[in-house]
Tab-separated table of C-alpha atoms in Angstrom:
chain	number	residue	atom	x	y	z
H	1	MET	CA	9.057	-161.286	79.158
H	2	LYS	CA	5.398	-160.701	78.412
H	3	GLU	CA	3.684	-157.352	78.278
H	4	PRO	CA	2.039	-156.287	81.583
H	5	GLU	CA	-1.510	-156.905	80.393
H	6	GLU	CA	-0.647	-160.400	79.137
H	7	GLN	CA	0.890	-161.216	82.506
H	8	PHE	CA	-2.187	-159.783	84.202
H	9	GLU	CA	-4.367	-162.088	82.106
H	10	GLU	CA	-2.339	-165.161	83.009
H	11	ARG	CA	-1.571	-164.625	86.670
H	12	ILE	CA	-4.217	-162.533	88.431
H	13	GLY	CA	-5.317	-164.169	90.772
H	14	THR	CA	-4.452	-167.457	91.008
H	15	VAL	CA	-5.686	-164.612	91.496
H	16	LEU	CA	-5.504	-167.381	90.004
H	17	ARG	CA	-2.261	-168.805	89.329
H	18	GLN	CA	-2.603	-172.579	89.532
H	19	ALA	CA	-6.208	-173.136	88.623
H	20	GLY	CA	-6.814	-170.308	86.190
H	21	GLU	CA	-3.674	-169.847	84.135
H	22	SER	CA	-5.682	-169.789	80.888
H	23	TYR	CA	-8.144	-166.986	81.753
H	24	GLU	CA	-9.024	-164.752	78.812
H	25	THR	CA	-10.876	-161.463	79.093
H	26	ASP	CA	-10.654	-157.750	78.495
H	27	ARG	CA	-9.252	-155.986	81.552
H	28	GLY	CA	-9.560	-152.424	80.251
H	29	ALA	CA	-12.323	-151.312	82.581
H	30	LEU	CA	-10.508	-152.640	85.632
H	31	LEU	CA	-7.225	-150.969	84.768
H	32	ALA	CA	-8.555	-147.660	83.475
H	33	ALA	CA	-12.030	-146.818	84.707
H	34	GLY	CA	-11.848	-148.144	88.242
H	35	GLU	CA	-15.579	-147.933	88.642
H	36	GLU	CA	-17.065	-150.390	91.082
H	37	ARG	CA	-19.553	-151.851	88.627
H	38	GLY	CA	-16.926	-152.239	85.934
H	39	ARG	CA	-14.514	-153.995	88.270
H	40	ARG	CA	-17.227	-156.327	89.546
H	41	LEU	CA	-18.437	-157.320	86.093
H	42	LEU	CA	-14.913	-157.758	84.808
H	43	LEU	CA	-13.943	-160.115	87.594
H	44	ARG	CA	-17.145	-162.079	87.066
H	45	ARG	CA	-16.651	-162.263	83.304
H	46	LYS	CA	-13.166	-163.635	83.750
H	47	ALA	CA	-14.611	-166.558	85.641
H	48	ALA	CA	-17.598	-166.863	83.363
H	49	VAL	CA	-16.084	-167.126	79.904
H	50	MET	CA	-13.919	-170.132	80.650
H	51	GLY	CA	-16.589	-172.443	79.212
H	52	GLY	CA	-16.269	-174.909	82.084
H	53	VAL	CA	-16.107	-174.970	85.843
H	54	ALA	CA	-12.474	-176.036	85.860
H	55	GLY	CA	-11.095	-172.552	85.519
H	56	VAL	CA	-13.649	-170.754	87.636
H	57	ALA	CA	-12.372	-171.441	91.122
H	58	LEU	CA	-9.713	-169.410	92.870
H	59	VAL	CA	-7.679	-172.137	94.424
H	60	GLY	CA	-5.698	-170.874	97.401
H	61	LEU	CA	-2.441	-168.972	96.985
H	62	GLY	CA	-4.113	-166.629	94.628
H	63	ALA	CA	-7.455	-165.518	95.913
H	64	ALA	CA	-5.757	-162.203	96.644
H	65	LEU	CA	-2.823	-162.406	94.278
H	66	LEU	CA	-1.068	-159.222	93.281
H	67	VAL	CA	-0.728	-158.404	89.632
H	68	PRO	CA	2.755	-159.322	88.434
H	69	GLY	CA	4.592	-158.122	85.381
H	70	GLY	CA	6.682	-155.250	84.230
H	71	GLY	CA	7.276	-153.282	81.087
H	72	GLU	CA	9.606	-153.806	78.190
H	73	GLY	CA	13.280	-153.128	78.486
H	74	GLY	CA	15.697	-153.598	81.310
H	75	GLY	CA	15.888	-151.482	84.385
H	76	ARG	CA	12.983	-149.147	83.766
H	77	SER	CA	9.460	-148.832	85.069
H	78	VAL	CA	6.382	-148.961	82.894
H	79	ALA	CA	5.255	-145.470	83.817
H	80	ALA	CA	7.060	-142.529	85.347
H	81	SER	CA	6.699	-142.209	89.117
H	82	ALA	CA	4.593	-139.287	90.211
H	83	GLY	CA	6.058	-138.440	93.581
H	84	ALA	CA	9.536	-137.688	94.822
H	85	SER	CA	11.596	-140.839	95.167
H	86	THR	CA	13.208	-141.779	98.410
H	87	SER	CA	15.717	-144.377	99.493
H	88	ILE	CA	13.910	-147.632	100.140
H	89	ALA	CA	15.903	-148.056	103.332
H	90	GLY	CA	14.715	-144.753	104.738
H	91	THR	CA	11.416	-143.302	105.858
H	92	PRO	CA	9.179	-143.019	102.798
H	93	ALA	CA	8.389	-139.427	101.890
H	94	GLY	CA	6.867	-140.202	98.498
H	95	ALA	CA	6.894	-142.722	95.721
H	96	ILE	CA	9.613	-145.362	95.412
H	97	SER	CA	10.630	-145.949	91.843
H	98	GLY	CA	10.730	-149.281	90.077
H	99	ASP	CA	14.465	-148.852	89.547
H	100	GLU	CA	14.944	-148.647	93.310
H	101	LEU	CA	12.930	-151.807	93.830
H	102	VAL	CA	15.080	-153.633	91.277
H	103	ARG	CA	18.264	-152.446	92.984
H	104	THR	CA	16.888	-153.660	96.314
H	105	LEU	CA	16.055	-157.060	94.843
H	106	GLU	CA	19.572	-157.405	93.434
H	107	LYS	CA	21.085	-156.382	96.767
H	108	LEU	CA	19.057	-159.002	98.650
H	109	LEU	CA	19.838	-161.870	96.273
H	110	PRO	CA	23.057	-163.899	96.628
H	111	GLU	CA	25.987	-162.820	94.500
H	112	GLY	CA	25.458	-163.387	90.795
H	113	GLU	CA	24.841	-161.743	87.446
H	114	PHE	CA	21.651	-159.837	86.627
H	115	SER	CA	19.782	-159.018	83.440
H	116	GLY	CA	16.203	-158.717	82.171
H	117	ARG	CA	15.274	-155.992	84.665
H	118	GLN	CA	11.644	-154.895	84.719
H	119	SER	CA	9.764	-152.922	87.335
H	120	ARG	CA	6.977	-150.653	88.511
H	121	GLY	CA	7.089	-148.080	91.286
H	122	THR	CA	4.844	-147.708	94.301
H	123	ASP	CA	2.581	-145.141	92.631
H	124	GLU	CA	2.000	-146.976	89.367
H	125	LEU	CA	-1.323	-148.357	88.218
H	126	LEU	CA	-0.644	-152.071	88.592
H	127	GLY	CA	1.265	-151.732	91.840
H	128	PRO	CA	4.939	-152.083	92.824
H	129	TYR	CA	6.855	-154.910	91.183
H	130	ALA	CA	10.459	-155.877	90.481
H	131	GLU	CA	11.851	-158.592	88.236
H	132	VAL	CA	15.334	-159.730	87.310
H	133	VAL	CA	16.906	-162.642	85.509
H	134	TYR	CA	19.419	-163.959	88.036
H	135	ASP	CA	22.378	-166.227	87.319
H	136	ASP	CA	24.379	-167.673	90.196
H	137	GLY	CA	26.610	-169.580	87.801
H	138	GLN	CA	24.252	-172.566	87.615
H	139	GLY	CA	21.885	-171.174	84.990
H	140	LYS	CA	19.615	-168.182	84.481
H	141	ALA	CA	16.397	-167.909	86.503
H	142	ALA	CA	13.610	-165.336	86.644
H	143	VAL	CA	12.937	-163.883	90.104
H	144	THR	CA	10.060	-161.502	90.827
H	145	VAL	CA	8.719	-159.555	93.806
H	146	SER	CA	5.167	-158.149	93.964
H	147	LEU	CA	3.994	-155.823	96.733
H	148	GLY	CA	0.583	-154.724	97.934
H	149	ARG	CA	-1.756	-154.262	100.868
H	150	LEU	CA	-4.635	-156.342	102.171
H	151	ALA	CA	-7.136	-155.743	104.923
H	152	PRO	CA	-5.468	-157.023	108.137
H	153	ASP	CA	-7.096	-160.170	109.511
H	154	GLY	CA	-9.534	-160.177	106.612
H	155	GLU	CA	-10.649	-162.945	104.280
H	156	GLN	CA	-8.210	-161.881	101.568
H	157	SER	CA	-5.299	-162.033	104.001
H	158	ALA	CA	-6.191	-165.579	104.955
H	159	GLN	CA	-6.675	-166.692	101.365
H	160	ALA	CA	-3.419	-165.116	100.233
H	161	VAL	CA	-1.364	-167.605	102.258
H	162	GLU	CA	-3.634	-170.615	101.876
H	163	CYS	CA	-2.163	-173.654	100.149
H	164	PRO	CA	-4.012	-174.620	96.968
H	165	ASP	CA	-6.202	-177.678	96.762
H	166	LYS	CA	-4.128	-180.596	95.465
H	167	ALA	CA	-7.165	-182.125	93.814
H	168	LEU	CA	-7.245	-179.140	91.479
H	169	SER	CA	-3.604	-178.060	91.375
H	170	PRO	CA	-0.884	-180.645	92.065
H	171	TYR	CA	2.360	-179.453	93.639
H	172	ASP	CA	5.384	-180.889	95.425
H	173	SER	CA	5.074	-179.114	98.779
H	174	CYS	CA	3.299	-176.255	100.499
H	175	ALA	CA	3.504	-175.179	104.135
H	176	THR	CA	2.252	-172.167	106.084
H	177	SER	CA	3.800	-170.955	109.323
H	178	ARG	CA	3.376	-168.080	111.749
H	179	LEU	CA	6.448	-165.900	112.342
H	180	ALA	CA	7.442	-164.313	115.632
H	181	ASP	CA	6.027	-160.927	114.583
H	182	GLY	CA	2.659	-162.486	113.776
H	183	SER	CA	3.166	-162.566	110.011
H	184	ALA	CA	1.854	-165.535	108.028
H	185	LEU	CA	4.377	-167.128	105.672
H	186	THR	CA	3.693	-169.752	103.012
H	187	LEU	CA	6.405	-171.546	101.034
H	188	PHE	CA	5.165	-173.281	97.905
H	189	LYS	CA	7.009	-175.579	95.484
H	190	GLY	CA	5.110	-176.404	92.336
H	191	TYR	CA	5.091	-175.973	88.606
H	192	GLU	CA	4.257	-173.213	86.159
H	193	TYR	CA	1.985	-175.657	84.354
H	194	PRO	CA	0.037	-177.921	86.731
H	195	ASP	CA	-0.278	-180.584	84.019
H	196	ARG	CA	3.553	-180.684	83.752
H	197	ARG	CA	3.489	-180.301	79.965
H	198	VAL	CA	6.646	-178.267	80.448
H	199	ASP	CA	9.116	-178.922	83.274
H	200	THR	CA	9.225	-175.289	84.402
H	201	LYS	CA	9.246	-175.229	88.197
H	202	LEU	CA	7.698	-172.376	90.150
H	203	TRP	CA	8.643	-171.799	93.783
H	204	THR	CA	6.868	-169.051	95.682
H	205	ALA	CA	6.963	-167.379	99.072
H	206	TYR	CA	3.909	-165.442	100.317
H	207	LEU	CA	3.985	-163.140	103.321
H	208	VAL	CA	1.128	-161.252	104.958
H	209	THR	CA	1.981	-159.156	108.000
H	210	PRO	CA	-0.421	-158.230	110.830
H	211	GLN	CA	-0.581	-154.773	109.240
H	212	GLY	CA	-1.773	-156.238	105.910
H	213	GLN	CA	1.512	-155.818	104.034
H	214	HIS	CA	1.574	-158.474	101.306
H	215	VAL	CA	4.820	-159.634	99.684
H	216	THR	CA	5.032	-162.314	96.996
H	217	VAL	CA	8.332	-163.701	95.705
H	218	ASN	CA	8.381	-166.038	92.706
H	219	GLU	CA	11.330	-167.903	91.216
H	220	TRP	CA	11.592	-170.274	88.268
H	221	ASN	CA	14.206	-172.662	86.903
H	222	ALA	CA	14.070	-170.793	83.608
H	223	PRO	CA	14.851	-167.210	82.558
H	224	ALA	CA	11.128	-166.515	82.064
H	225	GLU	CA	7.939	-167.818	83.633
H	226	LYS	CA	6.614	-168.992	80.251
H	227	GLY	CA	8.058	-169.544	76.801
H	228	ALA	CA	11.697	-170.062	77.794
H	229	PRO	CA	13.546	-173.390	77.976
H	230	VAL	CA	14.399	-174.765	81.405
H	231	SER	CA	17.933	-173.629	82.214
H	232	ARG	CA	18.598	-175.484	85.470
H	233	ASP	CA	17.209	-178.388	87.492
H	234	GLU	CA	15.638	-176.219	90.195
H	235	PRO	CA	15.058	-172.521	90.943
H	236	PRO	CA	18.144	-170.901	92.515
H	237	LEU	CA	16.890	-169.991	96.012
H	238	SER	CA	16.420	-172.559	98.754
H	239	ALA	CA	13.420	-172.424	101.066
H	240	ALA	CA	15.518	-170.589	103.672
H	241	GLN	CA	16.698	-168.061	101.094
H	242	LEU	CA	13.136	-167.544	99.838
H	243	GLU	CA	12.005	-166.865	103.391
H	244	ALA	CA	14.838	-164.394	103.953
H	245	LEU	CA	13.989	-162.558	100.748
H	246	VAL	CA	10.239	-162.338	101.267
H	247	THR	CA	10.595	-161.189	104.898
H	248	ALA	CA	13.154	-158.445	104.177
H	249	THR	CA	12.076	-155.225	105.861
H	250	GLU	CA	12.812	-153.220	102.712
H	251	TRP	CA	9.651	-154.550	101.099
H	252	ARG	CA	7.485	-153.449	104.000
H	253	THR	CA	8.923	-149.966	103.717
H	254	ALA	CA	8.045	-149.912	100.035
H	255	ILE	CA	4.485	-151.087	100.733
H	256	ASP	CA	4.085	-148.264	103.234
H	257	ALA	CA	4.923	-145.870	100.384
H	258	ILE	CA	1.931	-147.007	98.326
H	259	PRO	CA	-0.520	-144.064	98.199
H	260	ASP	CA	-3.294	-144.095	100.781
H	261	ASP	CA	-5.727	-142.165	98.564
H	262	PRO	CA	-8.606	-144.604	97.976
H	263	LYS	CA	-8.835	-143.322	94.391
H	264	THR	CA	-5.266	-144.418	93.770
H	265	PRO	CA	-4.602	-148.102	92.956
H	266	THR	CA	-2.650	-149.849	95.693
H	267	GLY	CA	-1.438	-152.846	93.705
H	268	THR	CA	-4.027	-155.258	95.077
H	269	PRO	CA	-7.025	-156.072	92.850
H	270	GLU	CA	-10.433	-155.579	94.360
H	271	ALA	CA	-11.941	-158.766	95.719
H	272	PRO	CA	-14.740	-160.329	93.709
H	273	PRO	CA	-18.212	-159.651	95.047
H	274	ALA	CA	-19.511	-161.941	97.730
H	275	GLY	CA	-20.843	-165.220	96.376
H	276	ILE	CA	-22.683	-168.275	97.632
H	277	ASP	CA	-21.046	-170.298	100.398
H	278	SER	CA	-19.204	-173.307	99.004
H	279	GLU	CA	-20.451	-175.636	101.749
H	280	ALA	CA	-24.042	-174.844	100.809
H	281	ILE	CA	-23.207	-175.469	97.157
H	282	ARG	CA	-21.460	-178.759	97.912
H	283	SER	CA	-24.222	-180.120	100.143
H	284	THR	CA	-26.823	-179.261	97.507
H	285	LEU	CA	-24.727	-180.918	94.814
H	286	VAL	CA	-24.406	-184.093	96.891
H	287	SER	CA	-28.164	-184.185	97.431
H	288	LEU	CA	-28.661	-184.154	93.652
H	289	LEU	CA	-26.222	-186.937	92.800
H	290	PRO	CA	-27.450	-190.387	91.704
H	291	GLU	CA	-27.908	-192.828	94.566
H	292	ASP	CA	-25.385	-195.325	93.166
H	293	VAL	CA	-22.363	-193.049	93.616
H	294	GLU	CA	-20.311	-192.690	96.784
H	295	VAL	CA	-18.591	-189.418	97.672
H	296	VAL	CA	-14.933	-190.189	98.375
H	297	GLY	CA	-13.519	-186.657	98.332
H	298	LYS	CA	-14.709	-183.060	98.492
H	299	GLY	CA	-13.519	-179.468	98.582
H	300	GLY	CA	-14.062	-175.979	97.227
H	301	GLN	CA	-13.497	-172.287	97.675
H	302	ASP	CA	-15.010	-169.953	100.236
H	303	THR	CA	-17.712	-168.855	97.791
H	304	GLY	CA	-19.124	-169.865	94.452
H	305	PHE	CA	-17.307	-173.126	93.785
H	306	ALA	CA	-17.298	-176.677	95.125
H	307	TYR	CA	-16.370	-180.150	93.990
H	308	VAL	CA	-16.758	-183.782	94.965
H	309	VAL	CA	-14.960	-186.924	93.866
H	310	VAL	CA	-17.355	-189.851	93.510
H	311	ASP	CA	-16.973	-193.553	92.834
H	312	ASP	CA	-19.723	-195.849	91.547
H	313	GLY	CA	-17.521	-198.939	91.749
H	314	GLN	CA	-15.992	-198.301	88.336
H	315	GLY	CA	-13.376	-195.734	89.320
H	316	GLU	CA	-13.170	-192.196	90.650
H	317	SER	CA	-14.868	-189.298	88.884
H	318	LEU	CA	-14.481	-185.588	89.660
H	319	ILE	CA	-17.634	-183.454	89.624
H	320	GLN	CA	-17.296	-179.712	90.128
H	321	ILE	CA	-19.795	-176.898	90.160
H	322	ASN	CA	-19.914	-173.125	90.121
H	323	VAL	CA	-22.977	-171.149	91.184
H	324	GLN	CA	-23.011	-167.469	90.203
H	325	PRO	CA	-25.755	-164.905	90.800
H	326	ASP	CA	-26.498	-161.943	88.497
H	327	MET	CA	-24.725	-163.141	85.334
H	328	SER	CA	-27.096	-161.630	82.779
H	329	ASP	CA	-24.369	-159.339	81.471
H	330	VAL	CA	-22.451	-162.298	79.995
H	331	GLU	CA	-25.451	-164.298	78.830
H	332	GLY	CA	-24.916	-163.325	75.206
H	333	GLN	CA	-21.305	-164.520	75.275
H	334	LEU	CA	-22.117	-167.911	76.746
H	335	PHE	CA	-25.557	-168.879	75.448
H	336	GLY	CA	-25.992	-168.529	71.704
H	337	PRO	CA	-29.056	-169.082	69.528
H	338	ASP	CA	-28.540	-172.854	69.673
H	339	ALA	CA	-29.014	-172.983	73.453
H	340	GLU	CA	-31.926	-175.081	74.674
H	341	VAL	CA	-34.614	-172.941	76.316
H	342	LEU	CA	-36.728	-174.615	79.018
H	343	PRO	CA	-40.374	-173.682	79.726
H	344	ASP	CA	-39.341	-171.459	82.637
H	345	GLY	CA	-36.918	-169.520	80.405
H	346	THR	CA	-33.728	-171.209	81.638
H	347	LYS	CA	-31.133	-171.592	78.896
H	348	VAL	CA	-29.036	-174.763	78.750
H	349	VAL	CA	-25.848	-175.553	76.846
H	350	THR	CA	-24.046	-178.901	77.072
H	351	ARG	CA	-20.514	-179.713	76.008
H	352	GLN	CA	-18.516	-182.898	75.702
H	353	GLY	CA	-14.823	-182.757	74.947
H	354	PRO	CA	-11.308	-183.414	76.196
H	355	GLY	CA	-10.193	-182.293	79.637
H	356	GLU	CA	-8.498	-178.920	80.037
H	357	LYS	CA	-5.552	-179.792	82.273
H	358	GLY	CA	-3.643	-182.435	80.345
H	359	GLY	CA	-4.467	-185.730	82.062
H	360	SER	CA	-4.134	-188.588	79.571
H	361	GLY	CA	-7.498	-189.706	78.204
H	362	VAL	CA	-9.492	-187.305	80.392
H	363	VAL	CA	-12.837	-186.103	79.082
H	364	MET	CA	-14.951	-183.253	80.417
H	365	TRP	CA	-18.747	-183.187	80.216
H	366	THR	CA	-20.477	-179.921	81.128
H	367	ALA	CA	-23.996	-178.580	81.588
H	368	ASP	CA	-24.091	-174.774	81.644
H	369	THR	CA	-27.328	-173.025	82.588
H	370	ILE	CA	-28.617	-169.514	83.162
H	371	ARG	CA	-32.020	-168.544	84.527
H	372	PRO	CA	-34.047	-165.477	83.478
H	373	ASP	CA	-32.941	-163.717	86.695
H	374	GLY	CA	-29.274	-164.161	85.732
H	375	GLY	CA	-28.504	-167.005	88.109
H	376	ARG	CA	-25.944	-169.321	86.493
H	377	VAL	CA	-25.132	-172.922	87.438
H	378	VAL	CA	-22.300	-174.746	85.668
H	379	VAL	CA	-21.530	-178.360	86.515
H	380	SER	CA	-18.801	-180.510	84.951
H	381	ALA	CA	-17.835	-184.165	85.340
H	382	PHE	CA	-14.615	-185.976	84.445
H	383	ASN	CA	-13.600	-189.585	83.968
H	384	SER	CA	-10.821	-189.240	86.532
H	385	GLY	CA	-10.491	-188.167	90.144
H	386	GLY	CA	-8.550	-185.036	89.123
H	387	GLN	CA	-8.054	-183.075	85.948
H	388	GLU	CA	-4.288	-183.522	85.866
H	389	SER	CA	-4.389	-187.260	86.612
H	390	ASP	CA	-4.938	-189.837	83.869
H	391	ALA	CA	-8.380	-191.239	83.129
H	392	THR	CA	-9.547	-193.915	85.562
H	393	ARG	CA	-12.658	-194.923	83.647
H	394	GLU	CA	-14.148	-194.628	80.144
H	395	ALA	CA	-16.735	-191.946	80.962
H	396	PRO	CA	-17.702	-189.762	83.940
H	397	ALA	CA	-19.844	-191.303	86.671
H	398	VAL	CA	-22.810	-189.121	85.681
H	399	THR	CA	-24.388	-188.708	82.267
H	400	ILE	CA	-25.026	-185.475	80.396
H	401	GLU	CA	-28.736	-185.769	81.209
H	402	GLN	CA	-27.924	-186.163	84.899
H	403	LEU	CA	-25.681	-183.102	84.732
H	404	LYS	CA	-28.530	-181.119	83.154
H	405	ALA	CA	-30.873	-182.278	85.907
H	406	ILE	CA	-28.390	-181.170	88.562
H	407	ALA	CA	-27.790	-177.750	86.987
H	408	THR	CA	-31.490	-177.011	86.435
H	409	SER	CA	-32.719	-178.261	89.793
H	410	PRO	CA	-35.052	-175.818	91.594
H	411	LYS	CA	-32.979	-176.420	94.717
H	412	TRP	CA	-30.520	-173.767	93.463
H	413	LEU	CA	-33.232	-171.145	93.821
H	414	THR	CA	-33.038	-171.515	97.595
H	415	VAL	CA	-29.228	-171.797	97.953
H	416	GLY	CA	-27.442	-168.691	99.134
């Protein structure tokens, strides 16, 4: 299994699980300093340094993802628990250790053999987490549980159980339901790699209770989420078993043991700062498109990101855009001395290369811009209707010059 920080890089949020598996950035300030400015810049940088719009969006099922991962070695937590431990089945009087969470996970799983134990307790920096490699006799499979809290009835709670956009992250099935106690439950069946370059399946259950308790269960058909050969045709737990595991009351008891002190991490990363409404971004983008293209599909996130699929009679073409205010702090990383500088001081960089998600023959053309006030607009176009699907045409439906015109349009000055 990977070190905790590597897992953080790959699976934060989802945040970023399906659309942003390749994020690369330094997370030191977020994990150690905890200062509001540091957290805000770090989250922005993660989206910024991708080099294209493809990895910028938080596509459902991850906008409020908990940080998964454990430490090295079986059956121990990464850091020692600070408070007195208590039985997870009882009334919490202090911290619950990672070892207890692992024992609970093993108790709730069907009979089998266990190895590869990793964990964190309820008072640890990255939040409570338990992981085992489970073998029911049909092959080893990694199973993880992440716990945290979200604001009840808030935007994060809604996003945490939202199915991802299939145009950006293909999957086999995803369904959300409301339980009798008012909890929202989502069952997702997809793949560790959306481009299917490896046949590792990822099945996930997400639960958010009316009190904001957030439980995430992941299972794979391999003994590790990445870097391990597939060991069975499918993950071991059925949809019904996933639901039973994610809704177990033991996890809610553990979440209630997470410290209430606002200075103490609760296992849920801070939400990114508010951005520009995606509908406003999308409508502006459409108004800037050439007249000979027809919009045949559209979507986006709540803030910052939007996309359209267009067709000019020669095949579908995905165009996606990210609009970010106050990005001056990453200007030096993204716009080198070779960047074109317009009369108003706007810097422009263009890129043409292969797509990032594995579709056969897919190319990605990008215009990346930043204004003197730090406002950044990045727009990319593809020669297919989706990044994971094969090319449907020789080139995108818009040229590099048209992408530059879109990204540098003065209309963006009035959006938001």
